[in-house]
CSV table of C-alpha atoms and ligand atoms in Angstrom, one decimal:
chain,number,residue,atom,x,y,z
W,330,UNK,CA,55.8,-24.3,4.4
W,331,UNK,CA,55.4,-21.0,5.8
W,332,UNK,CA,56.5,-17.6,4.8
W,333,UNK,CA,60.4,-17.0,6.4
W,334,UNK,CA,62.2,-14.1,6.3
W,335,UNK,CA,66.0,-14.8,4.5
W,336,UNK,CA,69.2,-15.8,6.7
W,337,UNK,CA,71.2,-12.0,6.4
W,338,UNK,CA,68.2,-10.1,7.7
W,339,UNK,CA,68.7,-12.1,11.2
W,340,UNK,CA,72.1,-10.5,11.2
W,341,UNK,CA,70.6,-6.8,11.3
W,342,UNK,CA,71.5,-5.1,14.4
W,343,UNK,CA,69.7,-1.5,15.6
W,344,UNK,CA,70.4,2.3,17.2
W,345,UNK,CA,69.5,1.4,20.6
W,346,UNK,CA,68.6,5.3,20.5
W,347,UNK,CA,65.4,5.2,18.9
W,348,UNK,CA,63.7,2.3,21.1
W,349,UNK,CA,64.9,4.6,24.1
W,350,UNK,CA,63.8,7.7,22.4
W,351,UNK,CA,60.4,5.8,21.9
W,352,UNK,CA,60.1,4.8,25.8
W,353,UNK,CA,61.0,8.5,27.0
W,354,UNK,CA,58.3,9.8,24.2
W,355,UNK,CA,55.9,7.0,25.7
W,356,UNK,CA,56.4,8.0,29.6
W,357,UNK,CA,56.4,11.6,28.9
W,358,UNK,CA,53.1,11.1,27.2
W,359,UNK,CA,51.7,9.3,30.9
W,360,UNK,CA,52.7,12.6,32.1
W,361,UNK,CA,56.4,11.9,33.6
W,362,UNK,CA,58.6,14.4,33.6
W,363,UNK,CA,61.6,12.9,31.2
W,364,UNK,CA,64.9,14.7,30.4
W,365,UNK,CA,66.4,13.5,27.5
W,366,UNK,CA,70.0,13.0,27.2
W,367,UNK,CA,69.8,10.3,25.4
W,368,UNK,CA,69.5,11.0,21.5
W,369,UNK,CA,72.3,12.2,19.3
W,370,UNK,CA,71.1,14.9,17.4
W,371,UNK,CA,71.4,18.8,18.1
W,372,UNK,CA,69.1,20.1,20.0
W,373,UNK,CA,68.9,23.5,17.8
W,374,UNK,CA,66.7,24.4,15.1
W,375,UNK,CA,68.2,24.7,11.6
W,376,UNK,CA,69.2,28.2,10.8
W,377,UNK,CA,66.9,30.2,9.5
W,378,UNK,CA,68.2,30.5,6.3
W,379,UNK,CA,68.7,27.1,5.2
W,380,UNK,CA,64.8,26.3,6.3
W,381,UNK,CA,63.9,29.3,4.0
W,382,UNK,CA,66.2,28.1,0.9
W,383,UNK,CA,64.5,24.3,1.5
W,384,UNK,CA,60.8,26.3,1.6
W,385,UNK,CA,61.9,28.9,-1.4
W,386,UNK,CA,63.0,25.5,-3.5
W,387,UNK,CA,59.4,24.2,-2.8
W,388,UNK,CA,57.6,27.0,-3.8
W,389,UNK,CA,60.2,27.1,-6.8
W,390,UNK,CA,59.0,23.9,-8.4
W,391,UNK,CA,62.0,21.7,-7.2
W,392,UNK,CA,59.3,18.5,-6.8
W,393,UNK,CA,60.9,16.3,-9.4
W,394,UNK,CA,63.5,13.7,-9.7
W,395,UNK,CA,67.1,14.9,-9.3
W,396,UNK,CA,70.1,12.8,-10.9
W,397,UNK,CA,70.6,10.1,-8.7
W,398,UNK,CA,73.7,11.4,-6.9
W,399,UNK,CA,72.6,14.9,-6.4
W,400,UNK,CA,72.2,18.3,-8.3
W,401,UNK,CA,75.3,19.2,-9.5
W,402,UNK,CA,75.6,22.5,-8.1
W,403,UNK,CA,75.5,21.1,-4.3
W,404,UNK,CA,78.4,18.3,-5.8
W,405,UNK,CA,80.6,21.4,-6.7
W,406,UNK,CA,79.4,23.2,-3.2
W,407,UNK,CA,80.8,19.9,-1.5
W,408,UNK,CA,83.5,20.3,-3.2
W,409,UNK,CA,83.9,23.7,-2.6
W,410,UNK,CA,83.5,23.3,0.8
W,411,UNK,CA,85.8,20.1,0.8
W,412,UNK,CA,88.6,22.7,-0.8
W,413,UNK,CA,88.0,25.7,1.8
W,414,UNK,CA,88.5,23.2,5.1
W,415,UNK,CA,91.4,21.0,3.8
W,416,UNK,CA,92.9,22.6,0.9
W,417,UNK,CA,92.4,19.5,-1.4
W,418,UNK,CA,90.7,19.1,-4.4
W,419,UNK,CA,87.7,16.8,-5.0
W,420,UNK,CA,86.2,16.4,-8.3
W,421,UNK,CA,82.2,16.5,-7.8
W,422,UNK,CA,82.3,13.0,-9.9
W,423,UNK,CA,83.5,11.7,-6.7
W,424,UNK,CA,80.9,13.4,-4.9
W,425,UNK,CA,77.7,11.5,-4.2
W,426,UNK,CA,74.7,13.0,-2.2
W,427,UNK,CA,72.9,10.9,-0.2
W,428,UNK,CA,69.5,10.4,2.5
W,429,UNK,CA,72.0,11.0,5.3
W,430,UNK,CA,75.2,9.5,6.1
W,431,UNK,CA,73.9,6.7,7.7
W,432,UNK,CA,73.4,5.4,4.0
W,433,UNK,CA,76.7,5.6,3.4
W,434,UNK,CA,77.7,2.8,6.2
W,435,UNK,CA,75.4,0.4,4.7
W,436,UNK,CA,76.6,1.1,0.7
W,437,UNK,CA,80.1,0.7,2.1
W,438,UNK,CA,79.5,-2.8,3.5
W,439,UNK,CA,77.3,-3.8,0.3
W,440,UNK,CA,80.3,-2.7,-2.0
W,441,UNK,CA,83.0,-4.2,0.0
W,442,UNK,CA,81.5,-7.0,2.4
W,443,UNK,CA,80.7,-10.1,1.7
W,444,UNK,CA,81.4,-13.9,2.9
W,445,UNK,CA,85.0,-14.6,3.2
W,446,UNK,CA,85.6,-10.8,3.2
W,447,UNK,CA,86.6,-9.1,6.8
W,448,UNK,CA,85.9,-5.6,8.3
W,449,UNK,CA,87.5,-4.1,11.3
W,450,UNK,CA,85.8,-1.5,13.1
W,451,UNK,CA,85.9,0.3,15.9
W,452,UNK,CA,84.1,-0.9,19.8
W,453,UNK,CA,82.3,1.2,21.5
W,454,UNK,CA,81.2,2.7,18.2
W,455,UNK,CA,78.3,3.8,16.2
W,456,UNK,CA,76.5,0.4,16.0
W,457,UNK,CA,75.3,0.7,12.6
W,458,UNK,CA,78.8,0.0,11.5
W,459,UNK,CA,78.9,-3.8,12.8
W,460,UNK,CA,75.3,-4.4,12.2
W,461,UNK,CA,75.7,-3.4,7.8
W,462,UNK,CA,78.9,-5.7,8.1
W,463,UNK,CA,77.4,-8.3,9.8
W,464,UNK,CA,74.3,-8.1,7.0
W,465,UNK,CA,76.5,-8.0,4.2
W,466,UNK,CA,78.1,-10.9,4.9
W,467,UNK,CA,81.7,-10.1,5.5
W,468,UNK,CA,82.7,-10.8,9.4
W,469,UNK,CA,82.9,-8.0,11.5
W,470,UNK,CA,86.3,-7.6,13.3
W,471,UNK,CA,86.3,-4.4,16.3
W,472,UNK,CA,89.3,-2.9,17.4
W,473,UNK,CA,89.2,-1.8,20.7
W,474,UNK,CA,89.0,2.4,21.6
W,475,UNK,CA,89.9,2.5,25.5
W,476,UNK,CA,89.1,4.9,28.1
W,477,UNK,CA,93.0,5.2,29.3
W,478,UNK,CA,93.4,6.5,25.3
W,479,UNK,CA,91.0,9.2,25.9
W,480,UNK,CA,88.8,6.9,23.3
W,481,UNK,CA,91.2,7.8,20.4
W,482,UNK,CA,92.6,4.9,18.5
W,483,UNK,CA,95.9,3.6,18.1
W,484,UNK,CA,97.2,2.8,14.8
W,485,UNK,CA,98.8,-0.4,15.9
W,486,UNK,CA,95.4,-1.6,17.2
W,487,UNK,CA,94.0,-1.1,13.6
W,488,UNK,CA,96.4,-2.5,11.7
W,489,UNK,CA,97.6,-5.7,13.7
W,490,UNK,CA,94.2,-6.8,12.6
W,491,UNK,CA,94.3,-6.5,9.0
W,492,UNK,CA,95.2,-10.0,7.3
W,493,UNK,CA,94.8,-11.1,3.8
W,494,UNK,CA,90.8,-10.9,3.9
W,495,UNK,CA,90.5,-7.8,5.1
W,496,UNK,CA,88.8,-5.7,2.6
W,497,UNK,CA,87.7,-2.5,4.3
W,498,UNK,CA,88.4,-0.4,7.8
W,499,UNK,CA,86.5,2.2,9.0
W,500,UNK,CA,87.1,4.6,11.2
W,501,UNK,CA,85.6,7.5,13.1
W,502,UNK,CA,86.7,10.5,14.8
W,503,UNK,CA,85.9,12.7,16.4
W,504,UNK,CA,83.6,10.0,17.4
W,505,UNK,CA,80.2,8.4,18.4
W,506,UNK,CA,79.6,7.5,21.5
W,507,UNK,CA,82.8,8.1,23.4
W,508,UNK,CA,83.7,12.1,22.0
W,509,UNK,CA,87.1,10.8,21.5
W,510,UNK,CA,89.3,13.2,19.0
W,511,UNK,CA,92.3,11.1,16.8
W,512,UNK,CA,95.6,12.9,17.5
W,513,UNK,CA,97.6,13.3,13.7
W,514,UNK,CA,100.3,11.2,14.8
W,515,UNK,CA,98.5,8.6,15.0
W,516,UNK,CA,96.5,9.0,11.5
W,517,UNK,CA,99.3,9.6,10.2
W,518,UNK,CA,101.0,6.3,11.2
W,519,UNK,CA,97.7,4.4,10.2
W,520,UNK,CA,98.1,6.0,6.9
W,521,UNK,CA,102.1,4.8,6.5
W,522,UNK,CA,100.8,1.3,7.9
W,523,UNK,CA,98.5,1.3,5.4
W,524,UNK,CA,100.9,1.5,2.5
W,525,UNK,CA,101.7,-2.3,3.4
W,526,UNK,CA,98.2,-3.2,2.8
W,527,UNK,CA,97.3,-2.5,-0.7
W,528,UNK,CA,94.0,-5.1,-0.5
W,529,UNK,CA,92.5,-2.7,2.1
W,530,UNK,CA,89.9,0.1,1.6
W,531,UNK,CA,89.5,2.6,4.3
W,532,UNK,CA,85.7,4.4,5.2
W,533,UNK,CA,86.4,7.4,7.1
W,534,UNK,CA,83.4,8.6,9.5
W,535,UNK,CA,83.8,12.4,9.8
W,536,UNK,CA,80.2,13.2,10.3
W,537,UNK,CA,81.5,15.0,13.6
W,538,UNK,CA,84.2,16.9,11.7
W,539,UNK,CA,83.1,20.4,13.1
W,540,UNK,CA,82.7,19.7,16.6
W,541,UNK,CA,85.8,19.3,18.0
W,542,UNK,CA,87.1,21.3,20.6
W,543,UNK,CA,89.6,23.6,22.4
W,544,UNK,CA,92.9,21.8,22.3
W,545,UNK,CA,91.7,18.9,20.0
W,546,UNK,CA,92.3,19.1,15.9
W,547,UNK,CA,90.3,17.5,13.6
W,548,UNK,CA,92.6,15.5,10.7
W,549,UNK,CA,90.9,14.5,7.6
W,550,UNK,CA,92.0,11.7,5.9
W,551,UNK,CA,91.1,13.5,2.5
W,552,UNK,CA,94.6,15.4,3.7
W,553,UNK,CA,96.7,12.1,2.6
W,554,UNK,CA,96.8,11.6,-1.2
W,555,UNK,CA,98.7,8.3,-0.9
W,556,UNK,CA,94.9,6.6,0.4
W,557,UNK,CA,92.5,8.8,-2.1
W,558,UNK,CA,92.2,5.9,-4.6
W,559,UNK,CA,90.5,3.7,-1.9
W,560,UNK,CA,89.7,6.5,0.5
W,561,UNK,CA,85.4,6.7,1.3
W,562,UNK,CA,84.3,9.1,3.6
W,563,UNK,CA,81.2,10.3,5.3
W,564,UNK,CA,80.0,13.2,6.0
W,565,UNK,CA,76.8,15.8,6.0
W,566,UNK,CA,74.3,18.4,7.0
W,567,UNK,CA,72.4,16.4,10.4
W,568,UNK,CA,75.3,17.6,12.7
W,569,UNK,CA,77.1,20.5,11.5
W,570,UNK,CA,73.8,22.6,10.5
W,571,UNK,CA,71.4,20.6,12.8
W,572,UNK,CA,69.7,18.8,10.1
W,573,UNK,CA,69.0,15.4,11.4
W,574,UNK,CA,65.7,15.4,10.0
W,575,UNK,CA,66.2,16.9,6.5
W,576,UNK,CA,67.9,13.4,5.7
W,577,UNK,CA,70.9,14.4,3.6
W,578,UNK,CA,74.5,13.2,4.1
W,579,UNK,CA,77.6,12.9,1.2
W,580,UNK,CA,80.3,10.3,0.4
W,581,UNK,CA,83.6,11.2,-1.1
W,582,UNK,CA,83.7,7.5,-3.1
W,583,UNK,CA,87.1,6.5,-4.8
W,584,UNK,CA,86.8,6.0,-8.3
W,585,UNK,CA,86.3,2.4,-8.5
W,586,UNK,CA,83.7,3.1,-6.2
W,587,UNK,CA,81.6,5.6,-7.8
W,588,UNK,CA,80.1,3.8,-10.6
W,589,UNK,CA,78.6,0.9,-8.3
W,590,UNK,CA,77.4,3.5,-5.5
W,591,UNK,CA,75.6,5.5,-8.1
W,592,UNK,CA,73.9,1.8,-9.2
W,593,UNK,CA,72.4,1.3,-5.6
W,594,UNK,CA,71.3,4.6,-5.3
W,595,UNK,CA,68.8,4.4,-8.7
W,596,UNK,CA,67.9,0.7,-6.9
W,597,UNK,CA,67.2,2.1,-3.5
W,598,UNK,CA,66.4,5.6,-3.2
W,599,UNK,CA,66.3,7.3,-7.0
W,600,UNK,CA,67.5,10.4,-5.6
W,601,UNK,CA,67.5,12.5,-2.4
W,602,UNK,CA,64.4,14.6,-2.2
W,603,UNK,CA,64.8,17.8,-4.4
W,604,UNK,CA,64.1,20.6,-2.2
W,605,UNK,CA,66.4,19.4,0.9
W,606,UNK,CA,69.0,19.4,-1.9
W,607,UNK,CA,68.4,23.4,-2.3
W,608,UNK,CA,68.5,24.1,1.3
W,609,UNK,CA,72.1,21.9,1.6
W,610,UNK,CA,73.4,23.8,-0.9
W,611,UNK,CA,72.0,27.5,1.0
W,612,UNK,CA,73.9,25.9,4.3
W,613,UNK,CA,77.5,25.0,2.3
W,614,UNK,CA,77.2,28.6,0.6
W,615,UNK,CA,75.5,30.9,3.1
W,616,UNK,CA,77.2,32.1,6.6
W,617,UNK,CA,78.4,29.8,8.8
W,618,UNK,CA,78.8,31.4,12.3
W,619,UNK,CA,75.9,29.0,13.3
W,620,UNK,CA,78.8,26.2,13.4
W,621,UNK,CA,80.9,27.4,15.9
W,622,UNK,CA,77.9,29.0,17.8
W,623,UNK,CA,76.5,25.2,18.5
W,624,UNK,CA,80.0,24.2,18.6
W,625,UNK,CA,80.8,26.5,21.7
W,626,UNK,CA,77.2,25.3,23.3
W,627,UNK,CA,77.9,21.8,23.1
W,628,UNK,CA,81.3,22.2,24.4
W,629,UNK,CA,79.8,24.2,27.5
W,630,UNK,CA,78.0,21.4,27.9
W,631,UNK,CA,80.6,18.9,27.8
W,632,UNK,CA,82.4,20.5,30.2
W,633,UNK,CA,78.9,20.8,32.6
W,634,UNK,CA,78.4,16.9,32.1
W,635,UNK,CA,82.1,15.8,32.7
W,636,UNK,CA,82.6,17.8,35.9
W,637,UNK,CA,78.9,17.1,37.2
W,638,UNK,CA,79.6,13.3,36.6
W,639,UNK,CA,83.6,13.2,38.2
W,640,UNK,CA,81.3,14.8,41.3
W,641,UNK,CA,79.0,11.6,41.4
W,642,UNK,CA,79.5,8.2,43.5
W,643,UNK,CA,81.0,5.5,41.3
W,644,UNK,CA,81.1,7.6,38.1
W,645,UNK,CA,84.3,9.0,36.5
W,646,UNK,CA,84.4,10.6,32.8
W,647,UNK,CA,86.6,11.8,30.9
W,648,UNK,CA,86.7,15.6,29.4
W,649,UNK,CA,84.9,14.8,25.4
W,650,UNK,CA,87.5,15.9,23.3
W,651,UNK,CA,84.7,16.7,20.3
W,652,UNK,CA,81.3,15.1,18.8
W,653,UNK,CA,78.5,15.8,21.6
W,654,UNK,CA,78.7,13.1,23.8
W,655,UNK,CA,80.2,11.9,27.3
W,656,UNK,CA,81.0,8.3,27.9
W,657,UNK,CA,81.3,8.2,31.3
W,658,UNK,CA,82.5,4.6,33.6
W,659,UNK,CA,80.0,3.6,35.7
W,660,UNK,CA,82.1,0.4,36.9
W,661,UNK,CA,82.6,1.4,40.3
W,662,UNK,CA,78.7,1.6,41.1
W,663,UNK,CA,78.7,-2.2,40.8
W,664,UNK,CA,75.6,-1.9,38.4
W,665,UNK,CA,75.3,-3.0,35.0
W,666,UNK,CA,75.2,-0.5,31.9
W,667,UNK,CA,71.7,-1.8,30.8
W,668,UNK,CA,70.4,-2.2,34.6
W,669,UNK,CA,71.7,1.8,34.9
W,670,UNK,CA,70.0,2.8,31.8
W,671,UNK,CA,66.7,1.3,33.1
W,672,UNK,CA,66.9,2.3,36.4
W,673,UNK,CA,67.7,6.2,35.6
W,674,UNK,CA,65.1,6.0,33.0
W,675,UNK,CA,62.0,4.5,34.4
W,676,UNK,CA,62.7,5.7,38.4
W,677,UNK,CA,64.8,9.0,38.1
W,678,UNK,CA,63.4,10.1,34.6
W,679,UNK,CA,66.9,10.6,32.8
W,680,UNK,CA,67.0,9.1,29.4
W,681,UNK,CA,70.6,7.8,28.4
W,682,UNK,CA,71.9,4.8,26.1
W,683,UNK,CA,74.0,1.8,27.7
W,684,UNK,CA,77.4,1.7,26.8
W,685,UNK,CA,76.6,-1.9,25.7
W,686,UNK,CA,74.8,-1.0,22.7
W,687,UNK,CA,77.7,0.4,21.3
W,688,UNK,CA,79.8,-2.5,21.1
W,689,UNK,CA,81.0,-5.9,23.1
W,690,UNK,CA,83.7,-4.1,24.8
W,691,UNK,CA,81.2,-1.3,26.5
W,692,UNK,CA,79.7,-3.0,29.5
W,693,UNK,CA,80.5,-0.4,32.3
W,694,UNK,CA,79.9,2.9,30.4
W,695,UNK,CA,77.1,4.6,29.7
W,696,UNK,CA,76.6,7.7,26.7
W,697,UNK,CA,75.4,10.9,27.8
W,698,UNK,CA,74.6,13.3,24.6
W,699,UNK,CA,75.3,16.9,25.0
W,700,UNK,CA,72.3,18.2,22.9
W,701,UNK,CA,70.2,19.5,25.3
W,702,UNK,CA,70.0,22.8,27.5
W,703,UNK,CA,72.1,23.7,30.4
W,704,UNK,CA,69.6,23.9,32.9
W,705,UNK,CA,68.4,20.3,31.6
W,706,UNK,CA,71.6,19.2,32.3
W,707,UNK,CA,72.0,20.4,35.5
W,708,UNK,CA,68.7,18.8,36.6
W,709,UNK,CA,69.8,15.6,35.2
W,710,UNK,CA,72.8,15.4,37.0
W,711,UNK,CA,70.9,16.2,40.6
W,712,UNK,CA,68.5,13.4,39.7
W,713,UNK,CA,71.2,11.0,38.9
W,714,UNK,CA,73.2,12.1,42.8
W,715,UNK,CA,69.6,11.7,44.0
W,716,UNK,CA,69.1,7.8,42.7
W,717,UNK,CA,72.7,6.6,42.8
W,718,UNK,CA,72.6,7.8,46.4
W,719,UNK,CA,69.8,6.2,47.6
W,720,UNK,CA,71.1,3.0,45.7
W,721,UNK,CA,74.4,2.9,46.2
W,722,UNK,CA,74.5,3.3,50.4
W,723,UNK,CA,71.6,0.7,50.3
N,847,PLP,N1,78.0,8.3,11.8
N,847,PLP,C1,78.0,8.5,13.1
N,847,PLP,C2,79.2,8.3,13.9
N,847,PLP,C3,76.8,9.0,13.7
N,847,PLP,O1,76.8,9.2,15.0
N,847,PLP,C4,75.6,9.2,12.9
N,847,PLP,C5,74.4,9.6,13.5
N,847,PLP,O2,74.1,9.5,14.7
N,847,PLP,C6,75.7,9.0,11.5
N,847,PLP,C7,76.9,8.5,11.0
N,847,PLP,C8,74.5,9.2,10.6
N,847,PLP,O3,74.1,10.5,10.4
N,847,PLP,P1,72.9,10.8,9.5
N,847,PLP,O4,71.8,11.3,10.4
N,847,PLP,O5,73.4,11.9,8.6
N,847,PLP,O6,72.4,9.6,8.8
């Protein structure tokens, strides 16, 4: 007998991302010329004042342990902040801080999931969410998010998939990879829906909360009462305040919830590192025109990559309604998503992620993020004319 890894870790899936982020780090290092508009983080620095709080707390002394779910001054900032934005009120017992959101996916499919248990999802999503079902043990079930919808998803959709074993549903909007915004009517039908479904938890994704734009609005589900007791959401510092790497996120856990969370965090993690704590707490509680300022850039850009793309052979894309991302059709160029990705990586030295990593239903798209500059942009664009040109009439 030899050493074997156990049956759930076989079921792990990945973020595509990073193995593409590693290539475009590996060419540009053999001296190619790479633009990046493939990974999903902001391409700003964290403000100023948040890196000084986080360097302040380290000269400070905060090097210790923290209670598991966080300080409790950055709880009550969350639920501060939580208060200002949606006029509800959150008790910081609810409040768990965590090293990102990402975390929160996988405690939500330990806590709910398991065999015999089913989650729906959404496809094309963030592809974390099917690969912590899919390890926990419950069976993953997608609903679909279609182009012709703008990407938003219909309430119907959702909930003609629940049946007696469904124990969770999450959702995400504005969302990963597509940019699609919810409208209200239709969260707010989900929400009714859900009142025939008692047996079903619901994991809200609103990581992209703040980056929605012009003629989109951004509807918490924190705003319907009726769902708090088995209401989870996500959310946190990497996108609002550019803080990828700090690695801090929240959950807003129900109460039956809390207790259990808390217990994997001590397991897992003990506690997110002190000093990131202090500078989450400077970004809830210091100014925050930095928001909207990278809100208004990555909407500029939105509106650069959608036009630019509607321009190309074989491409149409519709207008991101919020997030930082394009997801574009690529159908008509007759080429695979995974053959395009490879092809405008390796030949015309544009870095973006296959549609098809973000779900079953996502061959013929492709993700563009928004987080790089302009001028990046631009020159991405003319090297993707340039190859699909030369490909396309061949
Ligand atoms: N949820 C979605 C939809 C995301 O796109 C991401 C990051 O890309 C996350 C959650 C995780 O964010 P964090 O970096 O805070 O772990």
């Amino acid at each position: 007998m030899v050493a074997s890894i156990n049956d759930r870790a076989s079921h792990l899936g990945t973020e595509t991302a990073f193995t593409v982020l590693a290539r475009a780090a590996e060419l540009t290092a053999a001296g190619r010329d790479i633009i990046n508009l493939g990974i999903g983080q902001p391409d700003f620095p964290t403000p100023e004042h948040i890196v000084e709080a986080g360097i302040k707390a380290l000269r400070d002394g905060h090097h210790g342990y923290t209670p598991s779910g966080g300080v409790l001054p950055l709880k009550e900032a969350v639920s501060a902040d939580i208060h200002r934005r949606h006029g509800v009120d959150i008790s910081p017992g609810n409040i768990q801080i965590l090293p990102g959101g990402k975390v929160i996916i996988f405690f939500s499919a330990m806590l709910m999931g398991e065999a015999g248990r089913e989650i729906i999802y959404p496809d094309p999503g963030f592809p974390i969410y099917q690969s912590a079902i899919a390890f926990s043990g419950a069976t993953p079930r997608p609903y679909p998010l279609l182009e012709e919808n703008n990407f938003a998803f219909s309430a119907d959709d959702v909930l003609g998939r629940i049946t007696e074993k469904t124990s969770l549903i999450i959702v995400n909007s504005p969302a990963n990879p597509t940019g699609g915004v919810t409208p209200r009517e239709e969260i707010e039908k989900l929400v009714r829906g859900l009142e025939d479904h008692p047996h079903v938890a619901i994991m809200s994704d609103e990581i992209y909360d703040q980056l929605v734009f012009e003629g989109n609005t951004m509807t918490s589900l924190l705003e319907f009462p009726e769902i708090r007791d088995r209401l989870i959401i996500l959310n946190g510092w990497s996108k609002t305040y550019a803080m990828t790497g700090w690695r801090l996120g929240y959950a807003v856990w129900p109460s039956f919830l809390i207790e259990a969370a808390d217990k994997l965090a001590v397991n897992i993690h003990s506690c997110v590192n002190a000093a990131a704590q202090q500078a989450a707490l400077a970004a809830l509680t210091g100014p925050q025109d930095c928001i909207a300022e990278m809100r208004q850039a990555f909407e500029r850009r939105a509106g650069l990559i959608s036009r630019g793309l509607n321009a190309l052979p074989g491409i149409t894309c519709r207008p991101p309604a919020g997030a930082f991302y394009a997801f574009p059709n690529i159908s008509l160029t007759g080429l695979s998503s995974q053959s395009l990705q490879t092809s405008l990586l390796e030949e015309a030295g544009v870095a973006l992620i296959s549609g098809t990593s973000f779900g079953d239903l996502c061959e013929g798209y492709i993700r563009f993020s928004c987080a790089n500059s302009d001028d990046a942009i631009g020159q991405a664009l003319e090297r993707i004319r340039t190859w699909l040109e030369g490909h396309l009439s061949a």
